[in-house]
Amino acid sequence: MKKLTTSVLIIVLSSSLGIVGAQTKLKKDTLKETVIGEVVITGAMGIKKKLDQQTSSASVVNNAELTQANNQNAAAALTGKVAGLTISQSNSGVNGSLDIRIRTSKTLTGSTTPLIVIDGVKSSVSVYTQLPSDMIESQTILKGMQGAALYGSDGVNGAIIVTTKKGSSGSKKVKVTLNSGVEFENVLFVPDRQKKYGQGWDGKRVHVENGAWGPAYDDPKYAGQMLPSGIPLYDVNGDGVITINGDDGNTPQQDISSSLFFKYAPLAKDNVKQFFQTGHLLNNSLTVSTGGSDAYASLTINNQQKEFVVRDDTSKRTSVLFKGGFKKDRWIIDGMASITNNSTSITNGGMYPNLLHTPSEIDIRQFDGVLNNDRGYAWTSFMTNPYWDIKHNRGTSKTTTFNGTINLTYKINEHVSIVNNGSGQYVVADGLSWRDAYSGTAQSPTIAGLTAIGASYSQSNSVSRFLYNDFMADFNYDLTNDLQMNFLAGFNVQESYSKITSAGGTGLNIPGKYTVWNVVTPTQPYDLNNARSLARKYAFFGNLDLNYKDYLSLNATIRSEWSSKFINSQDITNSKSGYVYPSFGVSFNAKNAFSGLKDSNDISRFVVKGSWTRVGQDDPVGIFGIEDTAVLGYGFPYGGGPLSFIGNSQPTAFNVKPQFIMSTELNLGLGFFKDRVLLDVNAFQTDTKDLITWQSTSTASGINRKLINIGKIQSKGIEIELGLVPIKTQDFKWDIRASYYTQRQKVLELPDGQDEVAIYSSGNVGVYAVKGETFPIIKGTGYLRDDQGRIIIDEKTGSPLATNKFINLGQTDPKYILTLNTNLKYKNWSVYATMDYRAGNKIYSNTMYRLGWGGYLVDSAEYDRTQGGYVIPNSVYMNSAGQYVPNTSIKSGGNTYDGLASYYGGTYSRIAENYVIDAKSFKVRELGINYTFNRDTARSIGIEGLQVGVYARNPFYSFSKENRGYNDPEASLSNGNNIRGISAQAQYPSTRIIGFNAIINF
């Protein structure tokens, strides 16, 4: 085996850095080995320091790992690659949506999204997720609060520091890079649905039903026969009316003979999954760069065109980014300007839950193109035709984002510099949504018995502006030969402005004319979103770094911040809008401190860190939140008549202040055998006091609830990261990185008289913060049980009894997350994989609820429906003597088929516990292989370099046994907050992507 003499750093991930082998013979391609602790990272305010001098936990992901599977969403590309950073696709769609969290939540009602910083200045999640990964040089994730403390309240959830690519340095030669790829997208899974009973209700074969409460597929009366389904297509008997036979739908008489016929047997393949097409995405990115020692310039143009797995749901995005800079005398100037245009077209409405209510004998695709897709209903008269929705029920949006940054540095001397970093964002968005009308009686021939679909139209226009600037003085001195000091003092100003106008209504005077003046009944103002807001924030801040003999580093920060949210216009004098946020951290490098360790070949790294931070968070308080405002009332007095204004029934306390978060963190970093083995352990605790949350009040006062400071939550967590290089030769290298992350969050205090606060509640389930419990948790109705945990039923009806109050049904956040990243390199080949495992949490599945009342749950067909319901396992009933007796014969759901639909749509559906399932999940996030051609080979065909690759994202998954594909455990009603663990019916299933790409250098 040949000895490796030189190494090239290619992966920077927390302290676990991968080292990739290279041959000494490569000359220009050869770089010196990088010692892990010497890696320089970019932190808050653009401050650069060595990894082991950073006094809190931070992780860095470079462009190579970010783009290995060609994921052009900068946030999604981080999934599974950083311990403590949880990226979840909360909603699938043509663009989808992501929930981004660093460690635990520090709030009940505020944002959980980390701060986004791009090229040294604050940005937004929308700009970040639209930034193609090709344009990014690296991302630094500041996980420890102390690392982001300089950003004050903005950095309370941690920060992601994005550095975009610069032009090439050294040679002034122009470099051109083309990244071109194509991706194919398919539905990853759909729910398992029972395949024993077909279309119908109460045991009858009803050809226009949306339920699967019909006869069994093996019923001799129907098995294997060709039977009609759906609304007849034509007026066969010529009486001017298309007749729906209803309960006699299996008899092909009169107009029903023009229906589509299907064999009464389950299809071999799932009909819902077959409905979805193979989506595709074309991605092309061109970068032209040049630069020398004193100047550089780079222009990147990216275009993505995507069609989702739902036909005609499309997205088109074009991004142009220019970055340049130069040094002249004492000046250093860097700047970036970008424009992104994104347009989407989607199908509105709840098409997916309607699809799930398709009996398994019906081939949905047979209805495509029937009557030009202008028939509002297809196989059922209770839910709209999905192909009609695709054509007649749509929404479009166009968003243009302008973003610019400027970084100016003036060096007064070798020790003092003046720095100014500023940015501006301007976003213009337009949205349209419309639905055409459909009525069975407004056509010839008429169709009796169909619910009319009303036409509607809405539009919205919004403009937002964000300005940000940091003015800083940087002092860098050697106080002694052994002690270096860096001190940064600065002033920050921010301004955010937004305006939105919306209008619309129901009914269209002229069909197909989508404008506001064409609506029949305009939407009332209280149902519209018309608002504008302006907020400002000012701050002075300071950062002190001391480094003693390159083994002891100290960092202290302070920020004094003023927010306009806390200024009450009626009492400006007594309004307190300013607060101070300090932090302190220390790093001790034992490897450099002790000669015995310094000379050791076995121990290559030994660093211990600790930090303490106190920061406030103000975002639970809305702009103008503390003002005594009035809101639009629903008519005068409160119904009909003209509009009126009423007092705000959900005000914010005038004396509200930020909720304060105190964080303590300890870190240990070890390296062995020249960093062939790396271990990092991070432990943290955060305490949020003066929690901003809702306090319930008596409605007699005219106030339903009030936002106040009261309450406390505590979070604790541990991160363990392990990096291994088990094999390293001249031609072969194997990198492994694994991590374990666990957290616990508990509610310690709530407003006086309250034991819980609803973060979200709807019907029989919600997400709650409960005093003394883990946070957040799912609460809902459950089965009433005796002291032995047995389900209590009604002796007469067999119906299970439900609790009269909500019970704890499980926590929403995983108790622990495991990740594994591996990369094998053999000569020019590279094979990589990224995967994670999340466990210990629950999710409420709205999909299960939907399937339950429709007769599609697998469990609902595990018994003979013609004999009625089933005996609930481990159930009891109370006898006449007041004793609980084991139930062995009383059926829930009755003794005949007729009552089952009512039971599942009533008693069963009212118990939320039925739909709360284990959210355990394992996913392979990325899997792929790349091949890089030798430079001589590339040059022989007229180019400088060529890499080709094939990859997959989400190729494999495994959920808990009770999750039969009902919902992706990552799915949630919203993102950026604590409403997690509740899925929505209308959310499309997750998808699998397989792609090919080529990177060509000229």
mmCIF file of N, CA and C in Angstrom, residues 135-193:
data_model
loop_
_atom_site.group_PDB
_atom_site.id
_atom_site.type_symbol
_atom_site.label_atom_id
_atom_site.label_comp_id
_atom_site.label_asym_id
_atom_site.label_seq_id
_atom_site.Cartn_x
_atom_site.Cartn_y
_atom_site.Cartn_z
ATOM 1 N N MET A 135 -24.220 29.100 -6.432
ATOM 2 C CA MET A 135 -23.710 30.437 -6.184
ATOM 3 C C MET A 135 -23.039 30.571 -4.819
ATOM 4 N N ILE A 136 -23.058 29.516 -4.032
ATOM 5 C CA ILE A 136 -22.597 29.600 -2.650
ATOM 6 C C ILE A 136 -21.222 28.973 -2.495
ATOM 7 N N GLU A 137 -20.346 29.669 -1.790
ATOM 8 C CA GLU A 137 -19.021 29.141 -1.486
ATOM 9 C C GLU A 137 -19.050 28.287 -0.226
ATOM 10 N N SER A 138 -19.760 28.763 0.804
ATOM 11 C CA SER A 138 -19.860 28.001 2.050
ATOM 12 C C SER A 138 -21.016 28.530 2.880
ATOM 13 N N GLN A 139 -21.450 27.695 3.833
ATOM 14 C CA GLN A 139 -22.454 28.103 4.810
ATOM 15 C C GLN A 139 -21.940 27.755 6.204
ATOM 16 N N THR A 140 -21.946 28.745 7.080
ATOM 17 C CA THR A 140 -21.565 28.546 8.471
ATOM 18 C C THR A 140 -22.813 28.563 9.325
ATOM 19 N N ILE A 141 -23.021 27.518 10.101
ATOM 20 C CA ILE A 141 -24.183 27.429 10.970
ATOM 21 C C ILE A 141 -23.729 27.719 12.393
ATOM 22 N N LEU A 142 -24.147 28.858 12.932
ATOM 23 C CA LEU A 142 -23.830 29.235 14.302
ATOM 24 C C LEU A 142 -24.891 28.635 15.203
ATOM 25 N N LYS A 143 -24.571 27.477 15.783
ATOM 26 C CA LYS A 143 -25.552 26.756 16.595
ATOM 27 C C LYS A 143 -25.621 27.299 18.013
ATOM 28 N N GLY A 144 -24.471 27.624 18.582
ATOM 29 C CA GLY A 144 -24.453 28.191 19.923
ATOM 30 C C GLY A 144 -24.952 29.620 19.917
ATOM 31 N N MET A 145 -25.766 29.971 20.908
ATOM 32 C CA MET A 145 -26.322 31.324 20.944
ATOM 33 C C MET A 145 -25.235 32.374 21.068
ATOM 34 N N GLN A 146 -24.132 32.040 21.722
ATOM 35 C CA GLN A 146 -23.080 33.026 21.905
ATOM 36 C C GLN A 146 -22.458 33.439 20.575
ATOM 37 N N GLY A 147 -22.434 32.503 19.627
ATOM 38 C CA GLY A 147 -21.873 32.820 18.324
ATOM 39 C C GLY A 147 -22.682 33.841 17.555
ATOM 40 N N ALA A 148 -24.002 33.895 17.840
ATOM 41 C CA ALA A 148 -24.874 34.829 17.129
ATOM 42 C C ALA A 148 -25.322 35.985 18.008
ATOM 43 N N ALA A 149 -24.730 36.111 19.210
ATOM 44 C CA ALA A 149 -25.184 37.126 20.161
ATOM 45 C C ALA A 149 -25.001 38.541 19.648
ATOM 46 N N LEU A 150 -24.015 38.755 18.781
ATOM 47 C CA LEU A 150 -23.797 40.099 18.237
ATOM 48 C C LEU A 150 -24.994 40.599 17.443
ATOM 49 N N TYR A 151 -25.831 39.677 16.961
ATOM 50 C CA TYR A 151 -27.010 40.071 16.195
ATOM 51 C C TYR A 151 -28.209 40.370 17.102
ATOM 52 N N GLY A 152 -28.043 40.222 18.415
ATOM 53 C CA GLY A 152 -29.110 40.568 19.337
ATOM 54 C C GLY A 152 -30.328 39.699 19.169
ATOM 55 N N SER A 153 -31.502 40.327 19.188
ATOM 56 C CA SER A 153 -32.762 39.584 19.095
ATOM 57 C C SER A 153 -32.891 38.854 17.770
ATOM 58 N N ASP A 154 -32.226 39.338 16.733
ATOM 59 C CA ASP A 154 -32.293 38.661 15.433
ATOM 60 C C ASP A 154 -31.632 37.294 15.468
ATOM 61 N N GLY A 155 -30.625 37.116 16.336
ATOM 62 C CA GLY A 155 -29.855 35.889 16.340
ATOM 63 C C GLY A 155 -30.228 34.918 17.429
ATOM 64 N N VAL A 156 -31.398 35.129 18.061
ATOM 65 C CA VAL A 156 -31.766 34.291 19.200
ATOM 66 C C VAL A 156 -31.968 32.824 18.802
ATOM 67 N N ASN A 157 -32.348 32.568 17.559
ATOM 68 C CA ASN A 157 -32.536 31.191 17.082
ATOM 69 C C ASN A 157 -31.322 30.655 16.340
ATOM 70 N N GLY A 158 -30.161 31.267 16.579
ATOM 71 C CA GLY A 158 -28.981 30.874 15.836
ATOM 72 C C GLY A 158 -28.922 31.594 14.503
ATOM 73 N N ALA A 159 -27.899 31.308 13.735
ATOM 74 C CA ALA A 159 -27.724 32.008 12.461
ATOM 75 C C ALA A 159 -27.074 31.095 11.436
ATOM 76 N N ILE A 160 -27.449 31.316 10.184
ATOM 77 C CA ILE A 160 -26.805 30.653 9.044
ATOM 78 C C ILE A 160 -26.106 31.733 8.240
ATOM 79 N N ILE A 161 -24.787 31.659 8.194
ATOM 80 C CA ILE A 161 -23.969 32.666 7.522
ATOM 81 C C ILE A 161 -23.607 32.144 6.140
ATOM 82 N N VAL A 162 -24.103 32.784 5.109
ATOM 83 C CA VAL A 162 -23.899 32.348 3.728
ATOM 84 C C VAL A 162 -22.862 33.235 3.065
ATOM 85 N N THR A 163 -21.863 32.621 2.488
ATOM 86 C CA THR A 163 -20.853 33.353 1.720
ATOM 87 C C THR A 163 -20.964 32.929 0.262
ATOM 88 N N THR A 164 -21.290 33.872 -0.598
ATOM 89 C CA THR A 164 -21.415 33.541 -2.018
ATOM 90 C C THR A 164 -20.033 33.522 -2.667
ATOM 91 N N LYS A 165 -19.983 32.898 -3.828
ATOM 92 C CA LYS A 165 -18.709 32.713 -4.515
ATOM 93 C C LYS A 165 -18.149 34.038 -5.017
ATOM 94 N N LYS A 166 -16.823 34.137 -4.955
ATOM 95 C CA LYS A 166 -16.114 35.240 -5.565
ATOM 96 C C LYS A 166 -15.553 34.784 -6.909
ATOM 97 N N GLY A 167 -14.993 35.710 -7.620
ATOM 98 C CA GLY A 167 -14.329 35.339 -8.865
ATOM 99 C C GLY A 167 -13.027 34.633 -8.574
ATOM 100 N N SER A 168 -12.445 34.048 -9.590
ATOM 101 C CA SER A 168 -11.178 33.355 -9.420
ATOM 102 C C SER A 168 -10.080 34.351 -9.074
ATOM 103 N N SER A 169 -9.147 33.891 -8.276
ATOM 104 C CA SER A 169 -8.044 34.758 -7.870
ATOM 105 C C SER A 169 -6.749 34.281 -8.522
ATOM 106 N N GLY A 170 -5.730 35.111 -8.419
ATOM 107 C CA GLY A 170 -4.432 34.759 -9.006
ATOM 108 C C GLY A 170 -4.391 35.139 -10.472
ATOM 109 N N SER A 171 -4.618 34.194 -11.331
ATOM 110 C CA SER A 171 -4.608 34.448 -12.770
ATOM 111 C C SER A 171 -5.790 35.310 -13.176
ATOM 112 N N LYS A 172 -5.583 36.208 -14.104
ATOM 113 C CA LYS A 172 -6.655 37.062 -14.605
ATOM 114 C C LYS A 172 -7.427 36.398 -15.738
ATOM 115 N N LYS A 173 -7.139 35.142 -15.956
ATOM 116 C CA LYS A 173 -7.829 34.413 -17.006
ATOM 117 C C LYS A 173 -9.302 34.269 -16.682
ATOM 118 N N VAL A 174 -10.138 34.414 -17.686
ATOM 119 C CA VAL A 174 -11.578 34.258 -17.503
ATOM 120 C C VAL A 174 -11.912 32.772 -17.385
ATOM 121 N N LYS A 175 -12.683 32.433 -16.359
ATOM 122 C CA LYS A 175 -13.095 31.049 -16.130
ATOM 123 C C LYS A 175 -14.598 30.945 -16.325
ATOM 124 N N VAL A 176 -15.016 29.960 -17.075
ATOM 125 C CA VAL A 176 -16.436 29.751 -17.352
ATOM 126 C C VAL A 176 -16.826 28.352 -16.863
ATOM 127 N N THR A 177 -17.891 28.285 -16.074
ATOM 128 C CA THR A 177 -18.386 27.008 -15.570
ATOM 129 C C THR A 177 -19.853 26.857 -15.918
ATOM 130 N N LEU A 178 -20.187 25.721 -16.489
ATOM 131 C CA LEU A 178 -21.570 25.409 -16.832
ATOM 132 C C LEU A 178 -22.003 24.177 -16.064
ATOM 133 N N ASN A 179 -23.092 24.321 -15.309
ATOM 134 C CA ASN A 179 -23.687 23.184 -14.601
ATOM 135 C C ASN A 179 -25.058 22.954 -15.203
ATOM 136 N N SER A 180 -25.222 21.831 -15.846
ATOM 137 C CA SER A 180 -26.480 21.531 -16.521
ATOM 138 C C SER A 180 -26.988 20.181 -16.048
ATOM 139 N N GLY A 181 -28.280 20.141 -15.700
ATOM 140 C CA GLY A 181 -28.820 18.890 -15.197
ATOM 141 C C GLY A 181 -30.296 18.746 -15.455
ATOM 142 N N VAL A 182 -30.751 17.518 -15.336
ATOM 143 C CA VAL A 182 -32.173 17.216 -15.480
ATOM 144 C C VAL A 182 -32.566 16.284 -14.339
ATOM 145 N N GLU A 183 -33.751 16.512 -13.776
ATOM 146 C CA GLU A 183 -34.247 15.692 -12.679
ATOM 147 C C GLU A 183 -35.631 15.163 -13.001
ATOM 148 N N PHE A 184 -35.909 13.977 -12.491
ATOM 149 C CA PHE A 184 -37.224 13.366 -12.649
ATOM 150 C C PHE A 184 -37.793 13.088 -11.262
ATOM 151 N N GLU A 185 -39.037 13.470 -11.081
ATOM 152 C CA GLU A 185 -39.653 13.445 -9.750
ATOM 153 C C GLU A 185 -40.894 12.568 -9.759
ATOM 154 N N ASN A 186 -40.985 11.683 -8.782
ATOM 155 C CA ASN A 186 -42.146 10.809 -8.639
ATOM 156 C C ASN A 186 -42.626 10.792 -7.199
ATOM 157 N N VAL A 187 -43.902 10.495 -7.037
ATOM 158 C CA VAL A 187 -44.459 10.373 -5.701
ATOM 159 C C VAL A 187 -43.765 9.230 -4.962
ATOM 160 N N LEU A 188 -43.335 9.505 -3.732
ATOM 161 C CA LEU A 188 -42.588 8.521 -2.954
ATOM 162 C C LEU A 188 -43.506 7.455 -2.362
ATOM 163 N N PHE A 189 -44.680 7.879 -1.919
ATOM 164 C CA PHE A 189 -45.632 6.941 -1.327
ATOM 165 C C PHE A 189 -47.011 7.582 -1.301
ATOM 166 N N VAL A 190 -48.013 6.751 -1.193
ATOM 167 C CA VAL A 190 -49.382 7.190 -0.917
ATOM 168 C C VAL A 190 -49.911 6.273 0.197
ATOM 169 N N PRO A 191 -50.965 6.647 0.874
ATOM 170 C CA PRO A 191 -51.447 5.819 1.978
ATOM 171 C C PRO A 191 -51.935 4.449 1.509
ATOM 172 N N ASP A 192 -51.666 3.450 2.337
ATOM 173 C CA ASP A 192 -52.300 2.150 2.121
ATOM 174 C C ASP A 192 -53.793 2.307 2.371
ATOM 175 N N ARG A 193 -54.599 1.818 1.455
ATOM 176 C CA ARG A 193 -56.060 1.850 1.626
ATOM 177 C C ARG A 193 -56.593 0.431 1.433
#
